[in-house]
């Protein structure tokens, strides 16, 4: 009985780790995209100012 429980617990913890990693990846991607958007916006403003 205990061995079965251990076997069941292990994949669950792995799933949790995997989902955490996935959400972390998504957050990082979103942050990178936001930074890129901000950078593009800044470049556009600079172009307008230099004209």
PDB file of N, CA and C in Angstrom:
ATOM      1  N   UNK A   1       0.830  -1.205   0.000  1.00  0.00           N
ATOM      2  CA  UNK A   1       0.000   0.000   0.000  1.00  0.00           C
ATOM      3  C   UNK A   1       0.871   1.265   0.000  1.00  0.00           C
ATOM      4  N   UNK A   2       1.867   1.283   0.861  1.00  0.00           N
ATOM      5  CA  UNK A   2       2.731   2.462   0.944  1.00  0.00           C
ATOM      6  C   UNK A   2       3.515   2.663  -0.357  1.00  0.00           C
ATOM      7  N   UNK A   3       3.994   1.548  -0.927  1.00  0.00           N
ATOM      8  CA  UNK A   3       4.764   1.633  -2.165  1.00  0.00           C
ATOM      9  C   UNK A   3       3.912   2.219  -3.295  1.00  0.00           C
ATOM     10  N   UNK A   4       2.646   1.806  -3.349  1.00  0.00           N
ATOM     11  CA  UNK A   4       1.742   2.313  -4.375  1.00  0.00           C
ATOM     12  C   UNK A   4       1.562   3.818  -4.204  1.00  0.00           C
ATOM     13  N   UNK A   5       1.437   4.257  -2.942  1.00  0.00           N
ATOM     14  CA  UNK A   5       1.243   5.682  -2.673  1.00  0.00           C
ATOM     15  C   UNK A   5       2.466   6.473  -3.141  1.00  0.00           C
ATOM     16  N   UNK A   6       3.654   5.964  -2.823  1.00  0.00           N
ATOM     17  CA  UNK A   6       4.887   6.628  -3.252  1.00  0.00           C
ATOM     18  C   UNK A   6       4.918   6.768  -4.773  1.00  0.00           C
ATOM     19  N   UNK A   7       4.544   5.695  -5.440  1.00  0.00           N
ATOM     20  CA  UNK A   7       4.562   5.681  -6.896  1.00  0.00           C
ATOM     21  C   UNK A   7       3.577   6.709  -7.463  1.00  0.00           C
ATOM     22  N   UNK A   8       2.438   6.879  -6.774  1.00  0.00           N
ATOM     23  CA  UNK A   8       1.429   7.837  -7.227  1.00  0.00           C
ATOM     24  C   UNK A   8       1.884   9.265  -6.938  1.00  0.00           C
ATOM     25  N   UNK A   9       2.530   9.470  -5.787  1.00  0.00           N
ATOM     26  CA  UNK A   9       2.971  10.810  -5.397  1.00  0.00           C
ATOM     27  C   UNK A   9       4.037  11.357  -6.343  1.00  0.00           C
ATOM     28  N   UNK A  10       4.937  10.494  -6.768  1.00  0.00           N
ATOM     29  CA  UNK A  10       6.078  10.958  -7.566  1.00  0.00           C
ATOM     30  C   UNK A  10       5.673  11.636  -8.879  1.00  0.00           C
ATOM     31  N   UNK A  11       4.825  11.012  -9.715  1.00  0.00           N
ATOM     32  CA  UNK A  11       4.432  11.677 -10.961  1.00  0.00           C
ATOM     33  C   UNK A  11       3.699  12.989 -10.706  1.00  0.00           C
ATOM     34  N   UNK A  12       2.937  13.051  -9.616  1.00  0.00           N
ATOM     35  CA  UNK A  12       2.208  14.279  -9.301  1.00  0.00           C
ATOM     36  C   UNK A  12       3.176  15.432  -9.045  1.00  0.00           C
ATOM     37  N   UNK A  13       4.222  15.162  -8.266  1.00  0.00           N
ATOM     38  CA  UNK A  13       5.199  16.206  -7.985  1.00  0.00           C
ATOM     39  C   UNK A  13       5.917  16.609  -9.271  1.00  0.00           C
ATOM     40  N   UNK A  14       6.175  15.631 -10.132  1.00  0.00           N
ATOM     41  CA  UNK A  14       6.803  15.932 -11.414  1.00  0.00           C
ATOM     42  C   UNK A  14       5.899  16.828 -12.258  1.00  0.00           C
ATOM     43  N   UNK A  15       4.612  16.531 -12.260  1.00  0.00           N
ATOM     44  CA  UNK A  15       3.650  17.352 -13.003  1.00  0.00           C
ATOM     45  C   UNK A  15       3.652  18.778 -12.480  1.00  0.00           C
ATOM     46  N   UNK A  16       3.699  18.914 -11.144  1.00  0.00           N
ATOM     47  CA  UNK A  16       3.709  20.242 -10.535  1.00  0.00           C
ATOM     48  C   UNK A  16       4.938  21.018 -10.980  1.00  0.00           C
ATOM     49  N   UNK A  17       6.100  20.343 -10.948  1.00  0.00           N
ATOM     50  CA  UNK A  17       7.343  20.989 -11.372  1.00  0.00           C
ATOM     51  C   UNK A  17       7.250  21.405 -12.836  1.00  0.00           C
ATOM     52  N   UNK A  18       6.717  20.523 -13.672  1.00  0.00           N
ATOM     53  CA  UNK A  18       6.596  20.814 -15.096  1.00  0.00           C
ATOM     54  C   UNK A  18       5.685  22.009 -15.354  1.00  0.00           C
ATOM     55  N   UNK A  19       4.552  22.050 -14.652  1.00  0.00           N
ATOM     56  CA  UNK A  19       3.615  23.156 -14.850  1.00  0.00           C
ATOM     57  C   UNK A  19       4.221  24.463 -14.342  1.00  0.00           C
ATOM     58  N   UNK A  20       4.986  24.384 -13.247  1.00  0.00           N
ATOM     59  CA  UNK A  20       5.665  25.573 -12.735  1.00  0.00           C
ATOM     60  C   UNK A  20       6.669  26.087 -13.759  1.00  0.00           C
ATOM     61  N   UNK A  21       7.433  25.167 -14.349  1.00  0.00           N
ATOM     62  CA  UNK A  21       8.408  25.545 -15.361  1.00  0.00           C
ATOM     63  C   UNK A  21       7.725  26.179 -16.571  1.00  0.00           C
ATOM     64  N   UNK A  22       6.595  25.602 -16.976  1.00  0.00           N
ATOM     65  CA  UNK A  22       5.856  26.130 -18.115  1.00  0.00           C
ATOM     66  C   UNK A  22       5.368  27.548 -17.850  1.00  0.00           C
ATOM     67  N   UNK A  23       4.782  27.771 -16.672  1.00  0.00           N
ATOM     68  CA  UNK A  23       4.269  29.102 -16.349  1.00  0.00           C
ATOM     69  C   UNK A  23       5.418  30.101 -16.251  1.00  0.00           C
ATOM     70  N   UNK A  24       6.561  29.641 -15.747  1.00  0.00           N
ATOM     71  CA  UNK A  24       7.736  30.504 -15.660  1.00  0.00           C
ATOM     72  C   UNK A  24       8.197  30.904 -17.058  1.00  0.00           C
ATOM     73  N   UNK A  25       8.216  29.920 -17.973  1.00  0.00           N
ATOM     74  CA  UNK A  25       8.597  30.191 -19.367  1.00  0.00           C
ATOM     75  C   UNK A  25       7.653  31.209 -19.992  1.00  0.00           C
ATOM     76  N   UNK A  26       6.343  31.010 -19.776  1.00  0.00           N
ATOM     77  CA  UNK A  26       5.350  31.910 -20.347  1.00  0.00           C
ATOM     78  C   UNK A  26       5.529  33.326 -19.809  1.00  0.00           C
ATOM     79  N   UNK A  27       5.760  33.442 -18.492  1.00  0.00           N
ATOM     80  CA  UNK A  27       5.954  34.753 -17.879  1.00  0.00           C
ATOM     81  C   UNK A  27       7.177  35.437 -18.469  1.00  0.00           C
ATOM     82  N   UNK A  28       8.268  34.675 -18.615  1.00  0.00           N
ATOM     83  CA  UNK A  28       9.494  35.233 -19.185  1.00  0.00           C
ATOM     84  C   UNK A  28       9.251  35.713 -20.609  1.00  0.00           C
ATOM     85  N   UNK A  29       8.521  34.910 -21.394  1.00  0.00           N
ATOM     86  CA  UNK A  29       8.211  35.283 -22.773  1.00  0.00           C
ATOM     87  C   UNK A  29       7.403  36.572 -22.816  1.00  0.00           C
ATOM     88  N   UNK A  30       6.398  36.664 -21.944  1.00  0.00           N
ATOM     89  CA  UNK A  30       5.556  37.863 -21.904  1.00  0.00           C
ATOM     90  C   UNK A  30       6.388  39.085 -21.544  1.00  0.00           C
ATOM     91  N   UNK A  31       7.275  38.943 -20.562  1.00  0.00           N
ATOM     92  CA  UNK A  31       8.131  40.050 -20.150  1.00  0.00           C
ATOM     93  C   UNK A  31       9.040  40.478 -21.293  1.00  0.00           C
ATOM     94  N   UNK A  32       9.602  39.499 -22.006  1.00  0.00           N
ATOM     95  CA  UNK A  32      10.472  39.806 -23.133  1.00  0.00           C
ATOM     96  C   UNK A  32       9.714  40.552 -24.219  1.00  0.00           C
ATOM     97  N   UNK A  33       8.479  40.108 -24.493  1.00  0.00           N
ATOM     98  CA  UNK A  33       7.655  40.758 -25.508  1.00  0.00           C
ATOM     99  C   UNK A  33       7.338  42.192 -25.106  1.00  0.00           C
ATOM    100  N   UNK A  34       6.990  42.395 -23.829  1.00  0.00           N
ATOM    101  CA  UNK A  34       6.690  43.740 -23.335  1.00  0.00           C
ATOM    102  C   UNK A  34       7.903  44.641 -23.475  1.00  0.00           C
ATOM    103  N   UNK A  35       9.082  44.119 -23.118  1.00  0.00           N
ATOM    104  CA  UNK A  35      10.310  44.904 -23.234  1.00  0.00           C
ATOM    105  C   UNK A  35      10.558  45.290 -24.687  1.00  0.00           C
ATOM    106  N   UNK A  36      10.344  44.342 -25.593  1.00  0.00           N
ATOM    107  CA  UNK A  36      10.543  44.613 -27.015  1.00  0.00           C
ATOM    108  C   UNK A  36       9.584  45.701 -27.488  1.00  0.00           C
ATOM    109  N   UNK A  37       8.312  45.621 -27.035  1.00  0.00           N
ATOM    110  CA  UNK A  37       7.322  46.632 -27.419  1.00  0.00           C
ATOM    111  C   UNK A  37       7.743  48.004 -26.916  1.00  0.00           C
ATOM    112  N   UNK A  38       8.181  48.067 -25.650  1.00  0.00           N
ATOM    113  CA  UNK A  38       8.625  49.332 -25.072  1.00  0.00           C
ATOM    114  C   UNK A  38       9.809  49.891 -25.849  1.00  0.00           C
ATOM    115  N   UNK A  39      10.756  49.022 -26.191  1.00  0.00           N
ATOM    116  CA  UNK A  39      11.939  49.442 -26.932  1.00  0.00           C
ATOM    117  C   UNK A  39      11.550  50.016 -28.290  1.00  0.00           C
ATOM    118  N   UNK A  40      10.638  49.334 -28.989  1.00  0.00           N
ATOM    119  CA  UNK A  40      10.171  49.808 -30.294  1.00  0.00           C
ATOM    120  C   UNK A  40       9.506  51.164 -30.152  1.00  0.00           C
ATOM    121  N   UNK A  41       8.701  51.313 -29.104  1.00  0.00           N
ATOM    122  CA  UNK A  41       8.017  52.579 -28.850  1.00  0.00           C
ATOM    123  C   UNK A  41       9.035  53.693 -28.626  1.00  0.00           C
ATOM    124  N   UNK A  42      10.058  53.405 -27.826  1.00  0.00           N
ATOM    125  CA  UNK A  42      11.108  54.387 -27.562  1.00  0.00           C
ATOM    126  C   UNK A  42      11.824  54.772 -28.847  1.00  0.00           C
ATOM    127  N   UNK A  43      12.107  53.798 -29.695  1.00  0.00           N
ATOM    128  CA  UNK A  43      12.775  54.071 -30.960  1.00  0.00           C
ATOM    129  C   UNK A  43      11.922  54.978 -31.843  1.00  0.00           C
ATOM    130  N   UNK A  44      10.611  54.712 -31.877  1.00  0.00           N
ATOM    131  CA  UNK A  44       9.701  55.548 -32.660  1.00  0.00           C
ATOM    132  C   UNK A  44       9.714  56.981 -32.149  1.00  0.00           C
ATOM    133  N   UNK A  45       9.677  57.148 -30.822  1.00  0.00           N
ATOM    134  CA  UNK A  45       9.694  58.488 -30.228  1.00  0.00           C
ATOM    135  C   UNK A  45      10.990  59.205 -30.598  1.00  0.00           C
ATOM    136  N   UNK A  46      12.112  58.477 -30.523  1.00  0.00           N
ATOM    137  CA  UNK A  46      13.396  59.076 -30.864  1.00  0.00           C
ATOM    138  C   UNK A  46      13.416  59.523 -32.327  1.00  0.00           C
ATOM    139  N   UNK A  47      12.866  58.697 -33.220  1.00  0.00           N
ATOM    140  CA  UNK A  47      12.806  59.051 -34.644  1.00  0.00           C
ATOM    141  C   UNK A  47      12.040  60.346 -34.831  1.00  0.00           C
ATOM    142  N   UNK A  48      10.888  60.456 -34.143  1.00  0.00           N
ATOM    143  CA  UNK A  48      10.059  61.657 -34.265  1.00  0.00           C
ATOM    144  C   UNK A  48      10.809  62.872 -33.729  1.00  0.00           C
ATOM    145  N   UNK A  49      11.507  62.694 -32.604  1.00  0.00           N
ATOM    146  CA  UNK A  49      12.236  63.808 -32.000  1.00  0.00           C
ATOM    147  C   UNK A  49      13.384  64.269 -32.885  1.00  0.00           C
ATOM    148  N   UNK A  50      14.041  63.340 -33.559  1.00  0.00           N
ATOM    149  CA  UNK A  50      15.198  63.701 -34.363  1.00  0.00           C
ATOM    150  C   UNK A  50      14.815  64.367 -35.679  1.00  0.00           C
ATOM    151  N   UNK A  51      13.569  64.201 -36.108  1.00  0.00           N
ATOM    152  CA  UNK A  51      13.156  64.786 -37.392  1.00  0.00           C
ATOM    153  C   UNK A  51      13.052  66.302 -37.315  1.00  0.00           C
TER     154      UNK A  51
END
